[in-house]
Short mmCIF file of C-alpha atoms in Angstrom, two decimals:
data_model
loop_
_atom_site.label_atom_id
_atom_site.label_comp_id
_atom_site.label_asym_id
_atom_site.label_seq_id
_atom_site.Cartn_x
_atom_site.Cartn_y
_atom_site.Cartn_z
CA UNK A 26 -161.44 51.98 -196.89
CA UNK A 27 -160.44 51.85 -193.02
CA UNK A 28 -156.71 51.67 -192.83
CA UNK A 29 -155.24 50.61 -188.97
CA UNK A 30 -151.55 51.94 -188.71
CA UNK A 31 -148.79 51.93 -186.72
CA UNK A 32 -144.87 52.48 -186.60
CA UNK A 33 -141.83 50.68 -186.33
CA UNK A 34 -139.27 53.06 -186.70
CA UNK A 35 -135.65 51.44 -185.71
CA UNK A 36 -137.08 47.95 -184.42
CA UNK A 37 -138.69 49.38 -181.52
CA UNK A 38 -137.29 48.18 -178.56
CA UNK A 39 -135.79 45.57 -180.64
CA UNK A 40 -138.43 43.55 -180.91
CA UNK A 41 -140.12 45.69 -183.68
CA UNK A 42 -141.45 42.89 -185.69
CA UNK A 43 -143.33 41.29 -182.17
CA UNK A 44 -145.07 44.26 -181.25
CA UNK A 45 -146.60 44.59 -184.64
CA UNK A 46 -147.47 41.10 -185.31
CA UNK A 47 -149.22 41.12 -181.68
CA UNK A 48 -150.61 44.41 -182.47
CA UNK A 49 -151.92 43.33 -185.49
CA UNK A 50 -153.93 39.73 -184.16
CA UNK A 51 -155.53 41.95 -181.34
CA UNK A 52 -156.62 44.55 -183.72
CA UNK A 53 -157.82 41.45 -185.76
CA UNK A 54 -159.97 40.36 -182.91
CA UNK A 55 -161.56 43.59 -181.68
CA UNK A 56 -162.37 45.05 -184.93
CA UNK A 57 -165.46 43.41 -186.91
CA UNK A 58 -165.36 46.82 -189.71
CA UNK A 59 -163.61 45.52 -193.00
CA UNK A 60 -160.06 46.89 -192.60
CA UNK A 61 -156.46 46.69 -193.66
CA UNK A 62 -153.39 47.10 -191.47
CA UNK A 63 -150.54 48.87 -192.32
CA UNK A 64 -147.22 49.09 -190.73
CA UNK A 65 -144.88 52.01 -192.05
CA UNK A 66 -141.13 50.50 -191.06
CA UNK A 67 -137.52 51.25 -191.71
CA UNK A 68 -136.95 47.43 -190.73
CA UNK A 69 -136.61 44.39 -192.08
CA UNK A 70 -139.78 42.86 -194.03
CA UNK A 71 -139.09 39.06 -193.05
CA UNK A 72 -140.80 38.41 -189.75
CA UNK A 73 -144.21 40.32 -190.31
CA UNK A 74 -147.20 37.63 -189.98
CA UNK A 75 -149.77 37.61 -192.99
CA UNK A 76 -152.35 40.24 -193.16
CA UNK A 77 -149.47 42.98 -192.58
CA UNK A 78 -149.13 45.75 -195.12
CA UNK A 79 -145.49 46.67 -195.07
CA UNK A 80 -145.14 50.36 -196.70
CA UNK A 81 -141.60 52.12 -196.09
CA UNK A 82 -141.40 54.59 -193.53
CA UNK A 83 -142.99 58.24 -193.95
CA UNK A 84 -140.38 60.48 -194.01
CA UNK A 85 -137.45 58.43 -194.00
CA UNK A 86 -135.32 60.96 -196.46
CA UNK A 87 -135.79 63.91 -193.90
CA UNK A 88 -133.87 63.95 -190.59
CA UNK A 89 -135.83 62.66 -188.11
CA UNK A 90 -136.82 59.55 -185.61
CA UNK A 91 -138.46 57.44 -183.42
CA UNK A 92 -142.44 59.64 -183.24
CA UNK A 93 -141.67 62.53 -185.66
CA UNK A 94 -142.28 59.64 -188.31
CA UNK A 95 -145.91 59.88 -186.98
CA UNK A 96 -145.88 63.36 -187.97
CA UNK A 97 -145.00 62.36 -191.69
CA UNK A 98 -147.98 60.46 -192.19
CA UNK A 99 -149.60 63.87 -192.95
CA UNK A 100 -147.52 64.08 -195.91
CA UNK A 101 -149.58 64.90 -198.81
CA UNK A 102 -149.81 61.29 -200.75
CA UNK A 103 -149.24 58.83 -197.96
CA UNK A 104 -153.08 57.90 -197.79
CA UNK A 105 -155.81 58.68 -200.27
CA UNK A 106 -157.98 61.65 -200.03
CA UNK A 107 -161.43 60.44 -197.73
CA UNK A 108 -159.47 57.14 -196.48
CA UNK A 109 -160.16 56.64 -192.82
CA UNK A 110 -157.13 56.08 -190.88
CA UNK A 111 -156.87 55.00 -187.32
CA UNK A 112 -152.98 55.34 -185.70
CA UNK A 113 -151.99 53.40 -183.08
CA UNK A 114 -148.39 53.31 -180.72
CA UNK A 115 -146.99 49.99 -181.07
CA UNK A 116 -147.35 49.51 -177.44
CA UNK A 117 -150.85 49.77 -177.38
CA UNK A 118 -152.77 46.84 -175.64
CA UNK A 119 -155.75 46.43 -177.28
CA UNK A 120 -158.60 44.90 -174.48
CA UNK A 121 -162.00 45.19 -176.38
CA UNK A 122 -164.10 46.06 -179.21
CA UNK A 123 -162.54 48.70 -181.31
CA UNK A 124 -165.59 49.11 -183.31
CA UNK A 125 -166.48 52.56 -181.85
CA UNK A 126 -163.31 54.35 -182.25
CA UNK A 127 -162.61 52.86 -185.75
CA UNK A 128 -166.12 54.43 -186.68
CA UNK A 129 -164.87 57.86 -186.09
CA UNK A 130 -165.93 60.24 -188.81
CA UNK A 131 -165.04 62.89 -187.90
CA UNK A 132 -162.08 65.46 -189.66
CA UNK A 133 -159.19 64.78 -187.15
CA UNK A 134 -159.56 62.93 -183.35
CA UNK A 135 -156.80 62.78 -181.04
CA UNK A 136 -155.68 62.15 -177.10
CA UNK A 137 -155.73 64.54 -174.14
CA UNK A 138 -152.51 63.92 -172.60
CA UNK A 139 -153.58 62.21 -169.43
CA UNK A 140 -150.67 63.59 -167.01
CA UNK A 141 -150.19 66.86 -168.80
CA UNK A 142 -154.35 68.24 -169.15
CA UNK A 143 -153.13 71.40 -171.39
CA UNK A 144 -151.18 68.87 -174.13
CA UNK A 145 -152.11 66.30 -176.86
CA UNK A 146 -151.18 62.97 -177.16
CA UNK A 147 -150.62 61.26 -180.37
CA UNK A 148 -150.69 57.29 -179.30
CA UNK A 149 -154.31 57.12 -180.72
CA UNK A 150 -155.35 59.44 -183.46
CA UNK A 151 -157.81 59.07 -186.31
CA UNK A 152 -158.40 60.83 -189.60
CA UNK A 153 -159.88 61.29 -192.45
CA UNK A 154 -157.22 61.03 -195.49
CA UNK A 155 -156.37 64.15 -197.19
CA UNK A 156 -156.05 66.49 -193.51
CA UNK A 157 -152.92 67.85 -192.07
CA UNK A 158 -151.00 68.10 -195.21
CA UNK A 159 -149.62 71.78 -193.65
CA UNK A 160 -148.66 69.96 -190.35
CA UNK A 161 -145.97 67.69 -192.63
CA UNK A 162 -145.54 70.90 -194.54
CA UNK A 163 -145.05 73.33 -191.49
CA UNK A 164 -142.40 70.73 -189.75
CA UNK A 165 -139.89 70.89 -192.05
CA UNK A 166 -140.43 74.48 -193.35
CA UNK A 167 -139.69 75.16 -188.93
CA UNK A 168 -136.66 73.19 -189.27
CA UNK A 169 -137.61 69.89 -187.79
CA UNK A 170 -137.96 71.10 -184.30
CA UNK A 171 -137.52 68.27 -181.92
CA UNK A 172 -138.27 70.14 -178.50
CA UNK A 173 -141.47 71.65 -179.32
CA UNK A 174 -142.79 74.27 -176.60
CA UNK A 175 -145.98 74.97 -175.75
CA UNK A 176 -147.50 77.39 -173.51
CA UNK A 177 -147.27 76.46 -169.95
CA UNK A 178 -144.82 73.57 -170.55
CA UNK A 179 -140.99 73.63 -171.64
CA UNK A 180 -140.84 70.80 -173.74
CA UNK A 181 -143.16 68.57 -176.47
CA UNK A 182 -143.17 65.49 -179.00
CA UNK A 183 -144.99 64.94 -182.03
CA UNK A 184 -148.36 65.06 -179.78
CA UNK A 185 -147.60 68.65 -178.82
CA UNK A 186 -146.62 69.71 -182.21
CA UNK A 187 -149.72 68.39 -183.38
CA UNK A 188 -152.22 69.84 -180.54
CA UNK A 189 -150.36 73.31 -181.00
CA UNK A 190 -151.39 73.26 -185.05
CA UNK A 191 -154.71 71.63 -185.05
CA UNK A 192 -157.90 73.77 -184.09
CA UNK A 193 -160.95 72.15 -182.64
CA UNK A 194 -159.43 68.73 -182.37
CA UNK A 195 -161.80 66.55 -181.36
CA UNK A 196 -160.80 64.11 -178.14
CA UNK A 197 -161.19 60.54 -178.22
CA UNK A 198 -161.59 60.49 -174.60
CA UNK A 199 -164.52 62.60 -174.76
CA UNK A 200 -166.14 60.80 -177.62
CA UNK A 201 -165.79 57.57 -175.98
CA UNK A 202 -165.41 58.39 -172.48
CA UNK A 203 -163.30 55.44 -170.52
CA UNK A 204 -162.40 53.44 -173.89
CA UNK A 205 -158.64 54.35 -173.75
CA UNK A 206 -156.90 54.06 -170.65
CA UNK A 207 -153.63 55.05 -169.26
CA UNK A 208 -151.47 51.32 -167.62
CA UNK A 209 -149.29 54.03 -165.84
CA UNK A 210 -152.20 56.33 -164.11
CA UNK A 211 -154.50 53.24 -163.34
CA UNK A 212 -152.15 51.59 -161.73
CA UNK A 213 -152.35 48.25 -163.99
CA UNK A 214 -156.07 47.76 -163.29
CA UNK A 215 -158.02 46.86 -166.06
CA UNK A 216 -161.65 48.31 -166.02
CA UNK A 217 -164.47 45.85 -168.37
CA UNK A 218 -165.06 49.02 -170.81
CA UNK A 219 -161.31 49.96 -171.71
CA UNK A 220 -160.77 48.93 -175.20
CA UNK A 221 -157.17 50.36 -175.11
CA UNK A 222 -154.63 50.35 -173.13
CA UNK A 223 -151.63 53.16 -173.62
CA UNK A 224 -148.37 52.33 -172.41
CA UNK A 225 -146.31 55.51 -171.99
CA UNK A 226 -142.95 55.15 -169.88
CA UNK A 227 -141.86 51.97 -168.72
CA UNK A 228 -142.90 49.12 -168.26
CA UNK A 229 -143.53 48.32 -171.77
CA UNK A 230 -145.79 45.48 -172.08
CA UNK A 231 -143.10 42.80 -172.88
CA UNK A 232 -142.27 43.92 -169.25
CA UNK A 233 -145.20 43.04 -167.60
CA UNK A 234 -145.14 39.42 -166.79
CA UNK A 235 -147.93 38.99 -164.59
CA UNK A 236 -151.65 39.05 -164.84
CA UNK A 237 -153.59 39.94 -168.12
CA UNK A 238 -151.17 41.93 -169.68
CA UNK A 239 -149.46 39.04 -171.12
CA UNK A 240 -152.66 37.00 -171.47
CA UNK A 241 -153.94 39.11 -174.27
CA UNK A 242 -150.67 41.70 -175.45
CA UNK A 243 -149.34 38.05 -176.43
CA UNK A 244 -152.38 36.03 -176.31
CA UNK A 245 -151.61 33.83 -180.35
CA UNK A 246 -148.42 33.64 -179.31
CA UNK A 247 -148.38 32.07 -176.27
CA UNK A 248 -150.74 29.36 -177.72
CA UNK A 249 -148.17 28.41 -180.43
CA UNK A 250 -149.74 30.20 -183.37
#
């Protein structure tokens, strides 16, 4: 089974439940490979459209927030052992076929960091179900460090605590060189082979109200479905 997740940990943004149910139709559109899609959440159930899995959030007993969720969904038990699990950030804008990065078969696949070339991003990741277990493990036995440092930089997310742990991570740039794009560092432009779209920072896709952002971040939407 091919499980697509995501995250909304505190209503993101406050509108939690639009960026899944808009993450969700796009994935439904650019992915032909029989999936489900999952949404670990801390908020309310009413307001997800059909086809949503709602599962409580990974971790939500321990003390942390916002991304270190992402980190709990290496907790021994959350998927089934061989499941193929792709992640992706809520704000992802999904612009083409996802069929190549969804075939991933690899043991663990994540992002190079596009402004920061020694880190590791975590807004796209993909797995095979039964890895990381110590990463889960290792976070809370550390304390729950929320400023993680790595070497030549003085501060870190989830991504970093990740990339630090991991060896011979394979990156999904590499494997599918020009598929995932940065909004930020290409200035808005939209190339015909990015499949997806990363939007670190601001603006936030609900932000953008030009151009083809909004035509396909809310394309059901804004046709009344």
């Amino acid at each position: 089974m091919l499980s697509v997740v995501c995250i909304n940990a505190g209503n993101y943004l406050g509108l939690g439940h639009t960026y899944t149910n808009n993450l969700r139709r796009a994935v439904s559109r650019n992915l032909t490979l029989d999936h489900r899609f999952v949404c670990f959440t801390d908020a309310a159930k009413e307001g997800y459209i059909h086809g949503i899995e709602v599962r409580p959030l990974p971790g939500k007993e321990h003390p942390i927030s916002g991304w270190w969720h992402k980190v709990a969904l290496f907790k021994a038990g959350v998927f089934e052992d061989g499941e193929r699990i792709v992640f992706l950030d809520l704000d992802s804008v999904i612009t083409g076929s996802l069929d190549d990065i969804a075939s991933y078969d690899g043991e663990f696949a994540m992002l190079q960091d596009v402004m920061f070339r020694g880190l590791r991003a975590s807004g796209v990741m993909a797995w095979r179900g039964g890895f990381g277990s110590f990463l889960w493990d290792d976070y809370v036995a550390a304390g729950y460090p929320q400023n993680i440092q790595h070497p030549g930089y003085n501060f870190g997310g989830d991504g970093a605590w990740i990339g630090r742990n991991v060896d011979g991570i394979d990156l999904l740039q590499d494997l599918y060189p020009n598929q995932i794009a940065s909004y930020k560092m290409t200035g808005g432009i939209l190339a015909p082979y990015t499949r997806i779209v990363a939007f670190h920072g601001v603006p936030r896709p609900h932000e953008v109200t030009t151009g083809w952002v909004p035509k396909l971040w809310n394309h059901v939407a804004r046709r009344g479905a």
